[in-house]
Amino acid sequence: MNNKKIAVDFDGTIVDDAYPAIGKPKIFAFETLRKLQSEGYRLILWTYRHGRALDEAVEFCLKNGVEFYAVNSSFEGEVFDSENQSRKIDADWFIDDRNLGGFPGWGEIYNIIQERIEFRVEGKEVLAYSKLKKEKKKGLFW
């Protein structure tokens, strides 16, 4: 088991974007999230939602078998103090439909996490480092 933290957006990522309503679940979203949890990943719901809309999203996920390690915070019970903390949460990975290259789908996300695939942007294309040709070293150190 591992203890990596994955921050996951809600609208457009777990469900189709219908904010402030809750959209239809994305294909394999809940199956993938439950699988990641069973492998020891700690999931953080990381969303713009707040108040009642946030409560509805958390409840929707619970009904679909996903209980989050934390919600809009780095750990359960964290109290945000703007004087001493950054708004950015502590996570190893962030899954969001607005990332570079768009949302790849939950099957791809699972493979990316399992295979530890890293990326770089080349022009208008996002390329996985694991799929790139390795350049021969030209000198002693590079």
XYZ file of N, CA and C in Angstrom:
426
model
N 0.852 -1.184 0.000
C 0.000 0.000 0.000
C 0.893 1.241 0.000
N 0.410 2.297 -0.603
C 1.185 3.532 -0.603
C 0.367 4.618 0.079
N 0.928 5.771 0.220
C 0.211 6.878 0.854
C 0.218 8.133 -0.001
N 0.326 7.967 -1.295
C 0.308 9.119 -2.198
C -1.058 9.789 -2.150
N -1.058 11.111 -2.252
C -2.309 11.884 -2.251
C -2.615 12.355 -3.669
N -3.873 12.167 -4.059
C -4.335 12.588 -5.378
C -5.485 13.572 -5.186
N -5.297 14.795 -5.658
C -6.352 15.812 -5.603
C -7.167 15.709 -6.885
N -8.495 15.567 -6.742
C -9.369 15.337 -7.883
C -10.448 16.411 -7.941
N -10.563 17.060 -9.094
C -11.620 18.033 -9.340
C -12.950 17.283 -9.481
N -14.070 17.982 -9.313
C -15.383 17.349 -9.414
C -16.029 17.614 -10.770
N -16.420 18.865 -11.018
C -17.148 19.218 -12.243
C -16.243 19.120 -13.460
N -16.653 18.293 -14.430
C -15.871 18.108 -15.639
C -14.831 17.016 -15.516
N -14.634 16.487 -14.313
C -13.619 15.473 -14.073
C -14.248 14.181 -13.555
N -14.914 14.263 -12.415
C -15.636 13.096 -11.891
C -16.995 12.993 -12.575
N -17.627 14.134 -12.788
C -18.928 14.187 -13.468
C -18.842 15.183 -14.622
N -19.769 15.052 -15.579
C -19.863 16.044 -16.650
C -20.165 17.399 -16.027
N -19.628 18.463 -16.595
C -19.817 19.805 -16.038
C -21.252 20.277 -16.240
N -21.952 20.480 -15.123
C -23.320 20.993 -15.136
C -23.512 21.956 -13.964
N -22.398 22.499 -13.453
C -22.410 23.365 -12.277
C -23.471 24.459 -12.402
N -24.260 24.718 -11.368
C -24.196 24.190 -9.999
C -24.901 22.845 -9.801
N -25.564 22.323 -10.829
C -26.158 20.990 -10.722
C -25.044 19.946 -10.781
N -25.386 18.705 -10.523
C -24.418 17.623 -10.617
C -24.653 16.888 -11.929
N -23.620 16.838 -12.752
C -23.719 16.184 -14.050
C -23.668 14.670 -13.940
N -23.783 14.036 -15.068
C -23.714 12.580 -15.175
C -22.279 12.130 -14.888
N -22.094 11.034 -14.147
C -20.727 10.555 -13.862
C -19.955 10.268 -15.155
N -18.686 10.649 -15.174
C -17.805 10.327 -16.299
C -17.608 8.807 -16.340
N -17.428 8.273 -17.536
C -17.223 6.838 -17.695
C -15.992 6.396 -16.903
N -16.172 5.407 -16.065
C -15.144 4.790 -15.224
C -14.607 5.681 -14.111
N -15.212 6.844 -13.870
C -14.708 7.741 -12.821
C -14.743 7.062 -11.456
N -15.909 6.619 -11.033
C -16.024 6.046 -9.695
C -15.312 4.704 -9.581
N -15.325 3.919 -10.649
C -14.604 2.648 -10.625
C -13.103 2.888 -10.432
N -12.578 3.866 -11.146
C -11.147 4.178 -11.047
C -10.807 4.739 -9.675
N -11.630 5.641 -9.168
C -11.370 6.224 -7.847
C -11.412 5.156 -6.760
N -12.381 4.249 -6.823
C -12.457 3.168 -5.827
C -11.236 2.256 -5.933
N -10.796 1.969 -7.174
C -9.612 1.128 -7.383
C -8.370 1.801 -6.793
N -8.209 3.089 -7.048
C -7.059 3.813 -6.492
C -7.093 3.794 -4.967
N -8.276 3.983 -4.386
C -8.391 3.921 -2.924
C -8.010 2.538 -2.400
N -8.448 1.497 -3.102
C -8.138 0.135 -2.658
C -6.635 -0.147 -2.722
N -5.921 0.613 -3.539
C -4.469 0.469 -3.661
C -3.720 1.383 -2.690
N -4.459 2.094 -1.849
C -3.835 2.907 -0.810
C -3.682 4.375 -1.106
N -4.117 4.837 -2.265
C -4.038 6.260 -2.571
C -5.052 7.021 -1.715
N -4.642 8.170 -1.218
C -5.540 9.031 -0.449
C -6.098 10.087 -1.395
N -7.418 10.099 -1.549
C -8.074 11.004 -2.482
C -8.565 12.255 -1.787
N -8.284 13.391 -2.411
C -8.746 14.691 -1.914
C -9.688 15.265 -2.965
N -10.889 15.634 -2.548
C -11.790 16.339 -3.457
C -11.334 17.785 -3.490
N -10.971 18.248 -4.667
C -10.372 19.571 -4.863
C -11.224 20.299 -5.892
N -12.131 21.154 -5.417
C -13.137 21.733 -6.281
C -13.431 23.186 -5.927
N -13.989 23.896 -6.897
C -14.424 25.275 -6.688
C -15.698 25.329 -5.842
N -16.419 24.220 -5.794
C -17.683 24.170 -5.052
C -17.474 24.503 -3.573
N -18.506 25.110 -2.993
C -18.495 25.412 -1.567
C -19.940 25.399 -1.065
N -20.106 25.415 0.249
C -21.442 25.451 0.840
C -22.284 24.249 0.435
N -23.538 24.511 0.118
C -24.488 23.454 -0.225
C -24.049 22.665 -1.466
N -23.549 23.362 -2.488
C -23.101 22.685 -3.710
C -21.962 21.698 -3.409
N -21.079 22.057 -2.490
C -19.990 21.165 -2.093
C -20.545 19.963 -1.329
N -21.450 20.232 -0.388
C -22.062 19.138 0.374
C -22.753 18.141 -0.547
N -23.433 18.642 -1.578
C -24.118 17.773 -2.534
C -23.117 16.923 -3.316
N -21.986 17.501 -3.681
C -20.956 16.757 -4.417
C -20.356 15.660 -3.537
N -20.062 15.980 -2.298
C -19.498 14.993 -1.376
C -20.492 13.847 -1.171
N -21.758 14.177 -0.970
C -22.800 13.166 -0.777
C -22.959 12.298 -2.029
N -22.909 12.911 -3.206
C -23.008 12.178 -4.469
C -21.875 11.158 -4.574
N -20.672 11.564 -4.222
C -19.524 10.657 -4.271
C -19.677 9.526 -3.260
N -20.142 9.848 -2.056
C -20.377 8.810 -1.045
C -21.369 7.770 -1.555
N -22.447 8.229 -2.194
C -23.456 7.310 -2.743
C -22.872 6.429 -3.837
N -21.774 6.874 -4.443
C -21.112 6.106 -5.488
C -19.863 5.381 -4.980
N -19.745 5.284 -3.658
C -18.697 4.477 -3.054
C -17.350 5.127 -2.862
N -17.283 6.456 -2.950
C -16.002 7.148 -2.765
C -16.105 8.128 -1.594
N -15.318 7.860 -0.565
C -15.213 8.775 0.576
C -13.818 9.379 0.537
N -13.755 10.693 0.574
C -12.479 11.386 0.403
C -11.696 11.493 1.705
N -10.384 11.438 1.564
C -9.446 11.645 2.669
C -9.594 13.061 3.221
N -9.821 14.025 2.320
C -10.008 15.423 2.689
C -10.803 16.110 1.578
N -11.389 17.248 1.906
C -12.172 18.022 0.943
C -11.659 19.458 0.941
N -11.135 19.896 -0.196
C -10.593 21.250 -0.367
C -9.568 21.615 0.705
N -8.829 20.621 1.159
C -7.770 20.841 2.139
C -6.730 19.735 1.983
N -5.589 19.917 2.606
C -4.506 18.946 2.471
C -4.729 17.693 3.302
N -5.494 17.817 4.374
C -5.793 16.668 5.231
C -7.093 16.932 5.974
N -7.733 15.864 6.426
C -9.005 15.990 7.126
C -8.836 16.848 8.378
N -9.728 17.790 8.566
C -9.700 18.644 9.748
C -8.811 19.865 9.636
N -8.123 20.021 8.520
C -7.261 21.189 8.346
C -8.109 22.462 8.361
N -7.665 23.447 9.106
C -8.334 24.746 9.141
C -7.447 25.717 8.373
N -7.995 26.288 7.315
C -7.220 27.184 6.460
C -6.986 28.521 7.155
N -5.722 28.931 7.235
C -5.314 30.189 7.840
C -4.558 30.985 6.777
N -5.229 31.966 6.156
C -4.638 32.712 5.046
C -3.389 33.496 5.452
N -3.199 33.741 6.720
C -2.009 34.457 7.180
C -0.762 33.572 7.157
N -0.941 32.269 7.335
C 0.199 31.369 7.470
C 0.242 30.235 6.452
N -0.747 30.175 5.546
C -0.801 29.075 4.601
C -1.084 29.569 3.195
N -0.679 28.747 2.255
C -1.016 28.976 0.856
C -2.344 28.292 0.564
N -3.095 28.784 -0.428
C -4.342 28.127 -0.834
C -4.062 26.803 -1.523
N -2.860 26.629 -2.049
C -2.531 25.385 -2.739
C -2.492 24.246 -1.728
N -3.103 23.136 -2.102
C -3.102 22.001 -1.192
C -1.916 21.094 -1.478
N -1.589 20.244 -0.526
C -0.472 19.319 -0.635
C -0.976 18.006 -1.232
N -0.578 17.719 -2.454
C -0.942 16.468 -3.118
C 0.190 16.072 -4.049
N 0.267 14.790 -4.352
C 1.286 14.286 -5.270
C 0.862 14.444 -6.721
N -0.452 14.308 -6.984
C -0.998 14.487 -8.321
C -2.286 15.284 -8.248
N -2.559 16.036 -9.302
C -3.792 16.804 -9.429
C -4.485 16.353 -10.705
N -5.723 15.916 -10.585
C -6.491 15.480 -11.756
C -7.602 16.489 -11.986
N -7.580 17.131 -13.151
C -8.529 18.206 -13.457
C -8.802 18.213 -14.958
N -10.025 18.532 -15.335
C -10.357 18.586 -16.757
C -9.718 19.781 -17.450
N -9.161 20.712 -16.703
C -8.570 21.906 -17.310
C -7.045 21.867 -17.315
N -6.476 20.676 -17.220
C -5.023 20.583 -17.248
C -4.511 20.711 -18.684
N -3.225 20.829 -18.847
C -2.626 20.898 -20.182
C -2.977 19.627 -20.933
N -3.436 19.782 -22.125
C -3.769 18.618 -22.931
C -5.188 18.119 -22.727
N -5.938 18.733 -21.807
C -7.320 18.323 -21.570
C -7.433 17.087 -20.701
N -8.641 16.596 -20.565
C -8.921 15.433 -19.728
C -8.773 14.160 -20.559
N -7.825 13.282 -20.220
C -7.559 12.115 -21.056
C -8.539 10.956 -20.882
N -9.359 10.985 -19.842
C -10.253 9.874 -19.537
C -9.699 9.063 -18.381
N -10.586 8.394 -17.670
C -10.178 7.692 -16.449
C -9.304 6.477 -16.701
N -9.486 5.796 -17.817
C -8.602 4.675 -18.139
C -7.169 5.137 -18.311
N -6.992 6.234 -19.045
C -5.657 6.806 -19.241
C -5.071 7.310 -17.917
N -5.900 7.934 -17.106
C -5.417 8.450 -15.821
C -4.873 7.310 -14.968
N -5.617 6.213 -14.912
C -5.153 5.064 -14.128
C -3.809 4.568 -14.646
N -3.665 4.446 -15.967
C -2.397 3.998 -16.545
C -1.269 4.976 -16.247
N -1.545 6.257 -16.334
C -0.532 7.281 -16.049
C -0.027 7.143 -14.619
N -0.949 6.952 -13.671
C -0.564 6.824 -12.261
C 0.204 5.525 -12.034
N -0.298 4.419 -12.556
C 0.341 3.115 -12.349
C 1.725 3.039 -12.971
N 1.884 3.625 -14.150
C 3.155 3.554 -14.863
C 4.079 4.732 -14.564
N 3.622 5.657 -13.707
C 4.405 6.845 -13.329
C 4.865 7.609 -14.566
N 3.956 7.791 -15.522
C 4.274 8.482 -16.770
C 4.375 9.982 -16.510
N 5.419 10.610 -17.003
C 5.592 12.054 -16.891
C 5.409 12.669 -18.280
N 5.171 13.995 -18.316
C 4.849 14.665 -19.571
C 5.698 15.894 -19.803
N 5.696 16.320 -21.062
C 6.227 17.627 -21.418
C 5.383 18.148 -22.580
N 5.366 19.448 -22.737
C 4.596 20.068 -23.814
C 5.559 20.435 -24.927
N 5.218 20.023 -26.150
C 6.025 20.329 -27.319
C 5.101 20.941 -28.356
N 5.207 22.257 -28.562
C 4.286 22.945 -29.460
C 2.883 22.898 -28.895
N 1.951 22.349 -29.640
C 0.572 22.230 -29.167
C 0.267 20.824 -28.681
N 1.296 20.002 -28.529
C 1.094 18.602 -28.183
C 1.673 18.292 -26.804
N 0.946 17.500 -26.016
C 1.440 17.026 -24.729
C 1.962 15.611 -24.943
N 3.246 15.393 -24.641
C 3.883 14.097 -24.886
C 4.286 13.442 -23.572
N 4.027 12.151 -23.467
C 4.468 11.400 -22.289
C 5.956 11.125 -22.419
N 6.716 11.384 -21.343
C 8.161 11.134 -21.389
C 8.450 9.670 -21.678
N 7.615 8.780 -21.161
C 7.850 7.355 -21.374
C 7.709 6.968 -22.843
N 7.052 7.791 -23.641
C 6.835 7.493 -25.057
C 7.802 8.247 -25.978
N 8.633 9.119 -25.414
C 9.543 9.933 -26.218
C 10.818 9.171 -26.547
N 11.402 9.489 -27.687
C 12.697 8.929 -28.043
C 13.746 9.569 -27.145
N 14.656 8.758 -26.667
C 15.738 9.265 -25.829
C 16.837 9.822 -26.732
N 17.268 11.068 -26.429
C 18.350 11.669 -27.202
C 19.682 11.156 -26.681
N 20.625 10.924 -27.594
C 21.950 10.486 -27.169
C 22.672 11.647 -26.510
N 23.420 11.320 -25.466
C 24.216 12.336 -24.794
C 25.300 12.823 -25.729
N 25.541 14.151 -25.716
C 26.526 14.732 -26.630
C 27.853 15.022 -25.954
N 27.819 15.167 -24.654
C 29.039 15.469 -23.941
C 29.181 14.593 -22.712
N 30.084 14.953 -21.869
C 30.318 14.165 -20.670
C 29.132 14.199 -19.716
N 28.486 15.379 -19.588
C 27.395 15.514 -18.630
C 26.047 15.782 -19.277
N 25.975 16.024 -20.575
C 24.693 16.314 -21.232
C 24.671 15.812 -22.646
